[in-house]
mmCIF file of C-alpha atoms in Angstrom:
data_model
loop_
_atom_site.group_PDB
_atom_site.id
_atom_site.type_symbol
_atom_site.label_atom_id
_atom_site.label_comp_id
_atom_site.label_asym_id
_atom_site.label_seq_id
_atom_site.Cartn_x
_atom_site.Cartn_y
_atom_site.Cartn_z
ATOM 1 C CA UNK A 1 -10.987 18.206 -8.950
ATOM 2 C CA UNK A 2 -9.451 19.056 -5.603
ATOM 3 C CA UNK A 3 -6.159 17.703 -4.343
ATOM 4 C CA UNK A 4 -6.436 16.518 -0.735
ATOM 5 C CA UNK A 5 -4.206 17.303 2.199
ATOM 6 C CA UNK A 6 -4.845 14.553 4.726
ATOM 7 C CA UNK A 7 -4.187 14.213 8.432
ATOM 8 C CA UNK A 8 -1.845 11.462 9.621
ATOM 9 C CA UNK A 9 -1.999 9.804 13.024
ATOM 10 C CA UNK A 10 0.867 8.274 14.986
ATOM 11 C CA UNK A 11 -0.230 5.563 17.433
ATOM 12 C CA UNK A 12 1.967 3.153 19.349
ATOM 13 C CA UNK A 13 0.815 0.206 17.191
ATOM 14 C CA UNK A 14 1.730 1.922 13.925
ATOM 15 C CA UNK A 15 4.621 1.104 11.605
ATOM 16 C CA UNK A 16 7.624 3.407 11.503
ATOM 17 C CA UNK A 17 8.291 2.568 7.842
ATOM 18 C CA UNK A 18 5.208 1.403 5.885
ATOM 19 C CA UNK A 19 3.319 4.681 5.475
ATOM 20 C CA UNK A 20 6.447 6.845 4.927
ATOM 21 C CA UNK A 21 7.622 4.433 2.210
ATOM 22 C CA UNK A 22 4.161 4.429 0.652
ATOM 23 C CA UNK A 23 4.254 8.231 0.553
ATOM 24 C CA UNK A 24 7.823 8.328 -0.767
ATOM 25 C CA UNK A 25 9.079 9.960 2.434
ATOM 26 C CA UNK A 26 11.917 9.112 4.782
ATOM 27 C CA UNK A 27 10.943 7.434 8.078
ATOM 28 C CA UNK A 28 11.574 9.626 11.124
ATOM 29 C CA UNK A 29 11.110 6.926 13.765
ATOM 30 C CA UNK A 30 7.501 7.746 14.629
ATOM 31 C CA UNK A 31 4.967 4.889 14.406
ATOM 32 C CA UNK A 32 2.646 6.207 11.694
ATOM 33 C CA UNK A 33 -0.621 4.308 11.936
ATOM 34 C CA UNK A 34 -3.289 5.992 9.803
ATOM 35 C CA UNK A 35 -3.967 8.608 7.153
ATOM 36 C CA UNK A 36 -7.570 9.846 7.059
ATOM 37 C CA UNK A 37 -9.329 10.951 3.866
ATOM 38 C CA UNK A 38 -12.817 12.370 4.228
ATOM 39 C CA UNK A 39 -14.927 14.880 6.119
ATOM 40 C CA UNK A 40 -15.044 13.371 9.611
ATOM 41 C CA UNK A 41 -15.107 16.177 12.140
ATOM 42 C CA UNK A 42 -12.055 14.938 14.057
ATOM 43 C CA UNK A 43 -9.639 15.022 11.097
ATOM 44 C CA UNK A 44 -11.207 16.438 7.915
ATOM 45 C CA UNK A 45 -9.148 16.531 4.740
ATOM 46 C CA UNK A 46 -8.231 19.980 3.480
ATOM 47 C CA UNK A 47 -8.557 21.355 -0.048
ATOM 48 C CA UNK A 48 -7.394 24.616 -1.566
ATOM 49 C CA UNK A 49 -10.136 27.007 -2.680
ATOM 50 C CA UNK A 50 -8.911 30.185 -4.396
ATOM 51 C CA UNK A 51 -5.557 29.758 -2.703
ATOM 52 C CA UNK A 52 -7.017 29.301 0.776
ATOM 53 C CA UNK A 53 -7.047 25.937 2.641
ATOM 54 C CA UNK A 54 -10.589 24.818 3.457
ATOM 55 C CA UNK A 55 -12.082 21.695 5.033
ATOM 56 C CA UNK A 56 -13.228 19.250 2.361
ATOM 57 C CA UNK A 57 -16.761 19.444 3.759
ATOM 58 C CA UNK A 58 -17.086 23.025 2.502
ATOM 59 C CA UNK A 59 -16.714 21.698 -1.047
ATOM 60 C CA UNK A 60 -18.216 18.222 -0.789
ATOM 61 C CA UNK A 61 -20.689 18.469 2.061
ATOM 62 C CA UNK A 62 -20.616 15.680 4.635
ATOM 63 C CA UNK A 63 -19.440 12.459 2.994
ATOM 64 C CA UNK A 64 -21.076 9.236 4.238
ATOM 65 C CA UNK A 65 -17.812 7.326 3.839
ATOM 66 C CA UNK A 66 -14.194 7.709 4.875
ATOM 67 C CA UNK A 67 -11.031 6.197 3.429
ATOM 68 C CA UNK A 68 -7.916 5.419 5.457
ATOM 69 C CA UNK A 69 -4.463 4.029 4.900
ATOM 70 C CA UNK A 70 -3.738 1.820 7.921
ATOM 71 C CA UNK A 71 -0.316 0.399 8.764
ATOM 72 C CA UNK A 72 0.003 -1.958 11.736
ATOM 73 C CA UNK A 73 3.503 -2.640 13.000
ATOM 74 C CA UNK A 74 2.100 -4.681 15.902
ATOM 75 C CA UNK A 75 -1.346 -5.822 17.071
ATOM 76 C CA UNK A 76 -4.117 -3.256 17.444
ATOM 77 C CA UNK A 77 -6.571 -3.256 20.312
ATOM 78 C CA UNK A 78 -9.204 -5.911 20.783
ATOM 79 C CA UNK A 79 -12.218 -3.953 19.609
ATOM 80 C CA UNK A 80 -15.717 -3.783 18.203
ATOM 81 C CA UNK A 81 -17.661 -1.053 16.406
ATOM 82 C CA UNK A 82 -21.241 -0.219 17.392
ATOM 83 C CA UNK A 83 -24.347 -0.555 15.284
ATOM 84 C CA UNK A 84 -26.433 2.532 14.476
ATOM 85 C CA UNK A 85 -28.717 2.252 17.496
ATOM 86 C CA UNK A 86 -25.900 1.832 20.023
ATOM 87 C CA UNK A 87 -23.884 4.618 18.398
ATOM 88 C CA UNK A 88 -26.729 7.100 18.733
ATOM 89 C CA UNK A 89 -27.512 6.117 22.331
ATOM 90 C CA UNK A 90 -23.846 6.233 23.375
ATOM 91 C CA UNK A 91 -23.134 9.532 21.631
ATOM 92 C CA UNK A 92 -26.149 11.243 23.171
ATOM 93 C CA UNK A 93 -25.321 9.851 26.622
ATOM 94 C CA UNK A 94 -21.717 11.104 26.598
ATOM 95 C CA UNK A 95 -22.862 14.500 25.348
ATOM 96 C CA UNK A 96 -25.439 14.707 28.148
ATOM 97 C CA UNK A 97 -22.746 13.867 30.709
ATOM 98 C CA UNK A 98 -20.505 16.604 29.341
ATOM 99 C CA UNK A 99 -17.699 14.333 28.127
ATOM 100 C CA UNK A 100 -15.547 16.401 25.774
ATOM 101 C CA UNK A 101 -15.341 15.101 22.217
ATOM 102 C CA UNK A 102 -11.543 14.914 22.419
ATOM 103 C CA UNK A 103 -11.408 13.464 25.950
ATOM 104 C CA UNK A 104 -9.161 10.365 26.179
ATOM 105 C CA UNK A 105 -11.932 8.406 27.914
ATOM 106 C CA UNK A 106 -14.586 9.311 25.338
ATOM 107 C CA UNK A 107 -15.934 6.247 23.468
ATOM 108 C CA UNK A 108 -18.515 7.625 21.031
ATOM 109 C CA UNK A 109 -17.000 10.325 18.799
ATOM 110 C CA UNK A 110 -20.066 10.588 16.536
ATOM 111 C CA UNK A 111 -23.605 9.171 16.299
ATOM 112 C CA UNK A 112 -22.909 6.796 13.387
ATOM 113 C CA UNK A 113 -22.392 3.062 13.032
ATOM 114 C CA UNK A 114 -19.102 1.759 11.679
ATOM 115 C CA UNK A 115 -19.084 -1.206 9.336
ATOM 116 C CA UNK A 116 -15.808 -1.291 7.417
ATOM 117 C CA UNK A 117 -13.894 -2.966 4.613
ATOM 118 C CA UNK A 118 -10.168 -3.754 4.533
ATOM 119 C CA UNK A 119 -8.376 -3.932 1.164
ATOM 120 C CA UNK A 120 -4.847 -5.312 1.560
ATOM 121 C CA UNK A 121 -1.869 -3.358 0.205
ATOM 122 C CA UNK A 122 0.592 -5.847 1.728
ATOM 123 C CA UNK A 123 0.020 -9.238 3.315
ATOM 124 C CA UNK A 124 -2.444 -8.296 6.033
ATOM 125 C CA UNK A 125 -3.194 -10.426 9.093
ATOM 126 C CA UNK A 126 -6.150 -9.879 11.387
ATOM 127 C CA UNK A 127 -8.138 -11.618 14.099
ATOM 128 C CA UNK A 128 -11.827 -11.293 13.403
ATOM 129 C CA UNK A 129 -14.989 -13.032 14.559
ATOM 130 C CA UNK A 130 -15.400 -15.989 16.894
ATOM 131 C CA UNK A 131 -14.298 -19.469 15.899
ATOM 132 C CA UNK A 132 -16.992 -22.172 15.954
ATOM 133 C CA UNK A 133 -17.479 -23.808 19.360
ATOM 134 C CA UNK A 134 -15.969 -27.153 18.279
ATOM 135 C CA UNK A 135 -12.855 -25.419 16.962
ATOM 136 C CA UNK A 136 -12.412 -23.397 20.156
ATOM 137 C CA UNK A 137 -12.612 -26.612 22.169
ATOM 138 C CA UNK A 138 -9.935 -28.176 19.941
ATOM 139 C CA UNK A 139 -7.743 -25.147 20.578
ATOM 140 C CA UNK A 140 -8.285 -25.152 24.352
ATOM 141 C CA UNK A 141 -8.090 -28.916 24.922
ATOM 142 C CA UNK A 142 -4.530 -29.118 23.613
ATOM 143 C CA UNK A 143 -3.312 -26.509 26.143
ATOM 144 C CA UNK A 144 -2.760 -28.212 29.485
ATOM 145 C CA UNK A 145 -3.301 -25.440 32.044
ATOM 146 C CA UNK A 146 -5.937 -24.888 34.741
ATOM 147 C CA UNK A 147 -7.142 -21.700 33.029
ATOM 148 C CA UNK A 148 -7.785 -23.261 29.627
ATOM 149 C CA UNK A 149 -9.338 -26.279 31.334
ATOM 150 C CA UNK A 150 -11.836 -24.020 33.110
ATOM 151 C CA UNK A 151 -12.661 -22.165 29.912
ATOM 152 C CA UNK A 152 -13.229 -25.396 28.002
ATOM 153 C CA UNK A 153 -15.537 -26.703 30.722
ATOM 154 C CA UNK A 154 -17.491 -23.427 30.676
ATOM 155 C CA UNK A 155 -17.959 -23.684 26.929
ATOM 156 C CA UNK A 156 -19.064 -27.298 27.091
ATOM 157 C CA UNK A 157 -21.665 -26.298 29.676
ATOM 158 C CA UNK A 158 -22.957 -23.462 27.477
ATOM 159 C CA UNK A 159 -21.834 -23.889 23.841
ATOM 160 C CA UNK A 160 -22.491 -21.509 20.991
ATOM 161 C CA UNK A 161 -22.374 -17.743 20.661
ATOM 162 C CA UNK A 162 -23.845 -16.968 24.086
ATOM 163 C CA UNK A 163 -21.314 -19.239 25.786
ATOM 164 C CA UNK A 164 -18.395 -17.689 23.927
ATOM 165 C CA UNK A 165 -19.557 -14.180 24.851
ATOM 166 C CA UNK A 166 -19.872 -15.265 28.487
ATOM 167 C CA UNK A 167 -16.236 -16.435 28.453
ATOM 168 C CA UNK A 168 -15.141 -13.082 26.988
ATOM 169 C CA UNK A 169 -17.106 -11.230 29.666
ATOM 170 C CA UNK A 170 -15.533 -13.307 32.449
ATOM 171 C CA UNK A 171 -12.007 -12.798 31.126
ATOM 172 C CA UNK A 172 -12.557 -9.032 31.010
ATOM 173 C CA UNK A 173 -14.464 -8.574 34.285
ATOM 174 C CA UNK A 174 -12.212 -10.901 36.337
ATOM 175 C CA UNK A 175 -8.902 -11.010 34.440
ATOM 176 C CA UNK A 176 -6.705 -14.044 35.044
ATOM 177 C CA UNK A 177 -3.515 -13.520 37.003
ATOM 178 C CA UNK A 178 -0.373 -12.746 35.050
ATOM 179 C CA UNK A 179 1.045 -16.125 36.041
ATOM 180 C CA UNK A 180 -1.988 -17.914 34.582
ATOM 181 C CA UNK A 181 -1.538 -16.096 31.271
ATOM 182 C CA UNK A 182 2.191 -16.903 31.344
ATOM 183 C CA UNK A 183 1.404 -20.606 31.781
ATOM 184 C CA UNK A 184 -0.778 -20.578 28.672
ATOM 185 C CA UNK A 185 1.907 -18.747 26.701
ATOM 186 C CA UNK A 186 4.526 -21.302 27.783
ATOM 187 C CA UNK A 187 2.263 -24.176 26.736
ATOM 188 C CA UNK A 188 1.699 -22.578 23.339
ATOM 189 C CA UNK A 189 5.461 -22.272 22.851
ATOM 190 C CA UNK A 190 5.834 -25.985 23.577
ATOM 191 C CA UNK A 191 3.058 -26.910 21.149
ATOM 192 C CA UNK A 192 4.485 -24.788 18.341
ATOM 193 C CA UNK A 193 7.942 -26.293 18.975
ATOM 194 C CA UNK A 194 6.266 -29.694 18.518
ATOM 195 C CA UNK A 195 4.751 -28.462 15.221
ATOM 196 C CA UNK A 196 1.254 -28.451 16.706
ATOM 197 C CA UNK A 197 -0.924 -25.414 15.957
ATOM 198 C CA UNK A 198 -4.697 -25.539 15.532
ATOM 199 C CA UNK A 199 -5.638 -23.003 12.834
ATOM 200 C CA UNK A 200 -2.643 -20.800 13.821
ATOM 201 C CA UNK A 201 -4.134 -20.141 17.269
ATOM 202 C CA UNK A 202 -0.980 -20.838 19.289
ATOM 203 C CA UNK A 203 1.442 -18.881 17.101
ATOM 204 C CA UNK A 204 -0.981 -15.959 17.133
ATOM 205 C CA UNK A 205 -1.143 -15.993 20.934
ATOM 206 C CA UNK A 206 2.653 -16.032 21.100
ATOM 207 C CA UNK A 207 2.880 -13.044 18.732
ATOM 208 C CA UNK A 208 0.360 -11.015 20.731
ATOM 209 C CA UNK A 209 1.872 -11.966 24.112
ATOM 210 C CA UNK A 210 5.212 -10.476 23.048
ATOM 211 C CA UNK A 211 3.552 -7.056 23.217
ATOM 212 C CA UNK A 212 0.921 -7.591 25.960
ATOM 213 C CA UNK A 213 2.237 -10.417 28.168
ATOM 214 C CA UNK A 214 -0.324 -10.175 30.988
ATOM 215 C CA UNK A 215 -3.362 -8.813 29.148
ATOM 216 C CA UNK A 216 -6.521 -10.988 29.226
ATOM 217 C CA UNK A 217 -6.874 -10.200 25.522
ATOM 218 C CA UNK A 218 -4.013 -12.647 24.954
ATOM 219 C CA UNK A 219 -6.329 -15.466 26.032
ATOM 220 C CA UNK A 220 -9.257 -14.073 24.033
ATOM 221 C CA UNK A 221 -7.179 -14.401 20.840
ATOM 222 C CA UNK A 222 -7.625 -18.170 21.146
ATOM 223 C CA UNK A 223 -11.346 -17.684 20.493
ATOM 224 C CA UNK A 224 -10.926 -15.665 17.264
ATOM 225 C CA UNK A 225 -10.400 -16.555 13.611
ATOM 226 C CA UNK A 226 -7.093 -15.569 12.072
ATOM 227 C CA UNK A 227 -7.591 -14.275 8.540
ATOM 228 C CA UNK A 228 -4.815 -13.416 6.091
ATOM 229 C CA UNK A 229 -5.456 -11.157 3.114
ATOM 230 C CA UNK A 230 -2.974 -11.081 0.274
ATOM 231 C CA UNK A 231 -2.427 -7.803 -1.622
ATOM 232 C CA UNK A 232 -5.515 -7.073 -3.682
ATOM 233 C CA UNK A 233 -7.896 -9.074 -1.465
ATOM 234 C CA UNK A 234 -10.620 -7.528 0.689
ATOM 235 C CA UNK A 235 -12.798 -8.455 3.661
ATOM 236 C CA UNK A 236 -15.907 -6.886 5.165
ATOM 237 C CA UNK A 237 -16.457 -6.471 8.903
ATOM 238 C CA UNK A 238 -19.993 -5.646 9.946
ATOM 239 C CA UNK A 239 -20.613 -3.403 12.943
ATOM 240 C CA UNK A 240 -20.639 -5.460 16.141
ATOM 241 C CA UNK A 241 -17.967 -7.987 15.143
ATOM 242 C CA UNK A 242 -14.961 -8.431 17.421
ATOM 243 C CA UNK A 243 -11.552 -8.022 15.798
ATOM 244 C CA UNK A 244 -7.909 -7.076 16.306
ATOM 245 C CA UNK A 245 -5.681 -6.337 13.321
ATOM 246 C CA UNK A 246 -2.225 -7.884 13.709
ATOM 247 C CA UNK A 247 0.198 -6.732 11.030
ATOM 248 C CA UNK A 248 0.364 -5.210 7.569
ATOM 249 C CA UNK A 249 -0.919 -2.275 5.535
ATOM 250 C CA UNK A 250 -4.352 -1.865 4.025
ATOM 251 C CA UNK A 251 -6.865 0.617 2.729
ATOM 252 C CA UNK A 252 -9.873 0.853 5.004
ATOM 253 C CA UNK A 253 -13.165 2.160 3.683
ATOM 254 C CA UNK A 254 -15.947 2.680 6.198
ATOM 255 C CA UNK A 255 -18.797 4.903 7.227
ATOM 256 C CA UNK A 256 -17.595 8.314 8.365
ATOM 257 C CA UNK A 257 -17.220 7.239 11.991
ATOM 258 C CA UNK A 258 -14.541 6.871 14.642
ATOM 259 C CA UNK A 259 -16.523 4.882 17.208
ATOM 260 C CA UNK A 260 -14.376 2.129 18.730
ATOM 261 C CA UNK A 261 -15.072 0.115 21.878
ATOM 262 C CA UNK A 262 -11.833 -1.421 23.161
ATOM 263 C CA UNK A 263 -11.361 -4.154 25.731
ATOM 264 C CA UNK A 264 -7.681 -4.992 25.740
ATOM 265 C CA UNK A 265 -4.333 -5.067 23.914
ATOM 266 C CA UNK A 266 -4.076 -1.294 24.072
ATOM 267 C CA UNK A 267 -2.826 1.681 26.038
ATOM 268 C CA UNK A 268 -5.984 3.628 25.097
ATOM 269 C CA UNK A 269 -9.243 3.870 27.022
ATOM 270 C CA UNK A 270 -11.006 0.512 27.378
ATOM 271 C CA UNK A 271 -14.733 -0.130 27.712
ATOM 272 C CA UNK A 272 -15.196 -3.873 28.365
ATOM 273 C CA UNK A 273 -18.864 -3.499 29.267
ATOM 274 C CA UNK A 274 -19.537 -1.558 26.083
ATOM 275 C CA UNK A 275 -17.762 -4.134 23.966
ATOM 276 C CA UNK A 276 -19.727 -7.002 25.500
ATOM 277 C CA UNK A 277 -22.987 -5.091 25.055
ATOM 278 C CA UNK A 278 -22.271 -4.825 21.329
ATOM 279 C CA UNK A 279 -21.510 -8.532 21.100
ATOM 280 C CA UNK A 280 -24.702 -9.459 22.902
ATOM 281 C CA UNK A 281 -26.661 -7.943 20.062
ATOM 282 C CA UNK A 282 -25.757 -10.983 17.979
ATOM 283 C CA UNK A 283 -23.235 -12.144 15.452
ATOM 284 C CA UNK A 284 -22.420 -9.621 12.726
ATOM 285 C CA UNK A 285 -21.227 -10.459 9.258
ATOM 286 C CA UNK A 286 -17.639 -11.334 8.404
ATOM 287 C CA UNK A 287 -17.100 -11.939 4.709
ATOM 288 C CA UNK A 288 -14.449 -12.002 2.022
ATOM 289 C CA UNK A 289 -15.409 -9.679 -0.829
ATOM 290 C CA UNK A 290 -15.134 -11.190 -4.292
ATOM 291 C CA UNK A 291 -14.487 -8.382 -6.773
ATOM 292 C CA UNK A 292 -16.593 -7.856 -9.863
ATOM 293 C CA UNK A 293 -14.501 -7.028 -12.929
ATOM 294 C CA UNK A 294 -15.690 -4.051 -14.964
ATOM 295 C CA UNK A 295 -14.105 -3.792 -18.382
ATOM 296 C CA UNK A 296 -10.564 -5.119 -18.230
ATOM 297 C CA UNK A 297 -9.049 -2.566 -15.847
ATOM 298 C CA UNK A 298 -11.346 -2.201 -12.827
ATOM 299 C CA UNK A 299 -12.296 -4.429 -9.895
ATOM 300 C CA UNK A 300 -15.250 -3.356 -7.754
ATOM 301 C CA UNK A 301 -15.440 -4.364 -4.086
ATOM 302 C CA UNK A 302 -18.961 -3.704 -2.821
ATOM 303 C CA UNK A 303 -20.123 -5.019 0.566
ATOM 304 C CA UNK A 304 -23.801 -5.052 1.470
ATOM 305 C CA UNK A 305 -23.971 -1.513 2.921
ATOM 306 C CA UNK A 306 -25.449 1.740 1.667
ATOM 307 C CA UNK A 307 -22.580 4.096 2.456
ATOM 308 C CA UNK A 308 -19.430 2.838 0.734
ATOM 309 C CA UNK A 309 -17.758 0.683 -1.875
ATOM 310 C CA UNK A 310 -14.300 0.589 -3.441
ATOM 311 C CA UNK A 311 -13.123 0.355 -7.037
ATOM 312 C CA UNK A 312 -9.500 -0.365 -7.970
ATOM 313 C CA UNK A 313 -8.373 0.518 -11.494
ATOM 314 C CA UNK A 314 -5.070 -0.366 -13.147
ATOM 315 C CA UNK A 315 -4.002 1.563 -16.222
ATOM 316 C CA UNK A 316 -1.122 1.142 -18.667
ATOM 317 C CA UNK A 317 0.564 3.724 -20.861
ATOM 318 C CA UNK A 318 -0.436 1.772 -23.962
ATOM 319 C CA UNK A 319 -4.026 2.874 -23.380
ATOM 320 C CA UNK A 320 -3.542 6.426 -24.608
ATOM 321 C CA UNK A 321 -7.241 7.260 -24.350
ATOM 322 C CA UNK A 322 -7.221 6.318 -20.721
ATOM 323 C CA UNK A 323 -9.767 4.486 -18.611
ATOM 324 C CA UNK A 324 -13.014 5.952 -17.243
ATOM 325 C CA UNK A 325 -12.858 6.608 -13.507
ATOM 326 C CA UNK A 326 -15.349 4.242 -11.892
ATOM 327 C CA UNK A 327 -18.432 5.454 -10.081
ATOM 328 C CA UNK A 328 -20.439 8.635 -10.032
ATOM 329 C CA UNK A 329 -21.081 11.457 -7.635
ATOM 330 C CA UNK A 330 -18.731 12.263 -4.763
ATOM 331 C CA UNK A 331 -15.540 10.201 -4.814
ATOM 332 C CA UNK A 332 -12.148 10.073 -3.130
ATOM 333 C CA UNK A 333 -9.367 8.876 -5.429
ATOM 334 C CA UNK A 334 -6.090 7.538 -4.016
ATOM 335 C CA UNK A 335 -3.121 6.613 -6.183
ATOM 336 C CA UNK A 336 -1.783 3.291 -4.871
ATOM 337 C CA UNK A 337 1.016 2.768 -7.383
ATOM 338 C CA UNK A 338 2.883 4.270 -10.335
ATOM 339 C CA UNK A 339 2.083 7.656 -11.806
ATOM 340 C CA UNK A 340 -1.255 8.598 -13.313
ATOM 341 C CA UNK A 341 -3.134 11.661 -14.501
ATOM 342 C CA UNK A 342 -6.822 12.321 -14.022
ATOM 343 C CA UNK A 343 -8.310 14.201 -16.942
ATOM 344 C CA UNK A 344 -11.565 16.051 -16.305
ATOM 345 C CA UNK A 345 -13.627 18.967 -17.590
ATOM 346 C CA UNK A 346 -11.493 21.459 -15.708
ATOM 347 C CA UNK A 347 -8.082 20.143 -16.705
ATOM 348 C CA UNK A 348 -5.742 17.370 -15.624
ATOM 349 C CA UNK A 349 -4.042 16.519 -12.365
ATOM 350 C CA UNK A 350 -1.074 14.190 -11.857
ATOM 351 C CA UNK A 351 -0.904 11.761 -8.938
ATOM 352 C CA UNK A 352 1.856 9.535 -7.626
ATOM 353 C CA UNK A 353 1.534 6.858 -4.982
ATOM 354 C CA UNK A 354 0.017 8.175 -1.763
ATOM 355 C CA UNK A 355 -1.565 11.282 -3.302
ATOM 356 C CA UNK A 356 -5.327 11.738 -3.399
ATOM 357 C CA UNK A 357 -8.097 13.810 -4.967
ATOM 358 C CA UNK A 358 -11.755 14.621 -4.442
ATOM 359 C CA UNK A 359 -13.936 14.514 -7.582
ATOM 360 C CA UNK A 360 -17.679 14.756 -8.190
ATOM 361 C CA UNK A 361 -20.150 15.154 -11.034
ATOM 362 C CA UNK A 362 -19.132 18.778 -11.588
ATOM 363 C CA UNK A 363 -15.904 17.401 -13.072
ATOM 364 C CA UNK A 364 -17.793 15.653 -15.865
ATOM 365 C CA UNK A 365 -16.442 12.395 -17.268
ATOM 366 C CA UNK A 366 -13.111 11.727 -15.556
ATOM 367 C CA UNK A 367 -10.511 9.479 -17.208
ATOM 368 C CA UNK A 368 -7.313 7.967 -15.831
ATOM 369 C CA UNK A 369 -4.195 7.813 -17.993
ATOM 370 C CA UNK A 370 -0.586 6.808 -17.340
ATOM 371 C CA UNK A 371 0.844 3.671 -15.774
ATOM 372 C CA UNK A 372 -0.330 2.922 -12.283
ATOM 373 C CA UNK A 373 -3.243 2.108 -10.022
ATOM 374 C CA UNK A 374 -5.959 4.139 -8.313
ATOM 375 C CA UNK A 375 -8.434 3.183 -5.575
ATOM 376 C CA UNK A 376 -11.772 5.001 -5.591
ATOM 377 C CA UNK A 377 -14.090 5.229 -2.582
ATOM 378 C CA UNK A 378 -17.675 6.054 -3.493
ATOM 379 C CA UNK A 379 -21.293 5.615 -2.488
ATOM 380 C CA UNK A 380 -22.788 2.614 -4.323
ATOM 381 C CA UNK A 381 -26.150 2.476 -6.037
ATOM 382 C CA UNK A 382 -28.417 -0.433 -6.910
ATOM 383 C CA UNK A 383 -26.398 -1.094 -10.064
ATOM 384 C CA UNK A 384 -23.089 -1.496 -8.225
ATOM 385 C CA UNK A 385 -21.990 -5.150 -8.490
ATOM 386 C CA UNK A 386 -20.722 -7.006 -5.435
ATOM 387 C CA UNK A 387 -20.408 -10.514 -3.980
ATOM 388 C CA UNK A 388 -19.695 -11.594 -0.410
ATOM 389 C CA UNK A 389 -18.477 -15.010 0.703
ATOM 390 C CA UNK A 390 -19.084 -15.597 4.409
ATOM 391 C CA UNK A 391 -15.949 -16.651 6.256
ATOM 392 C CA UNK A 392 -17.721 -18.001 9.342
#
């Protein structure tokens, strides 16, 4: 077993308190957004080998998955992740043009696709996937402004996915004036004051507009589903699905990729054309993941992908023999609560909340004892149970 030292990232949308509290540290005012666990070349975890820090990849090889702790203090960018074909084409193109891997305007950081799963640690709100056409028209028709009137007429002329994507493209290529966005925001305030809100669309727009008052992404939020995950719930976002996380803390498990195409609600590099190109490939899957219970201690969250799944195990001190650690092969183990010990062939290692380990088959049968909870990221096999319930 190898204890992990993981890189943290401070972005302007991060929370100044959630991750420090999770780690048992004192906030220092910085907006901590993410902690990365894995072998991705931009921020590989470190392990100690014979007293010397080494990248995890030297021990584990390249892992196909990555685990993150994500804490959003305010809305993230409006974004989409590429599928495998687009990722390879984009990565090769930027390399050929000599765009440095760490350049601020670089879009493709690696040649891999990026489906991902979010497992909520707190109440977690996100915008993800397009609403059905009829629902979008209900949302727009109640807002009495010239801009929303034009958008509704456009959608009636060309309903369905292609029509929605065309509206997104128009909003990004010819952004509405700040005054037009302000008129929509004012109308949404009036509707909410009158206790009118279609599927939380108007309150969501108000929340986002507080941070990005003139951004066209504010209007695009009206087209997206708002999904709330309670602690212990999970959702799967296929590559190519538009989303923007709003608030809360979660564990993300994904392919080992950092490819993000942004089109608004951000101070980072935006690529509206790239985002629209991903959307034009078709509608990707958005689903709530129903866990499969293994034994009495473990829930397994397994989306329909080859690279990753997540198991969450709760143990109690009364179980002196401990609980088998779920999965096989290469795994990242994160303690999400309490205090536990992992007992393996080579000894035992204690973990408290926020600490993590790498284990693999060389450790033999690993058991978890103590009182607490661990989340395990691993590569599934054909026997791994999993159920998805489509949200749209």
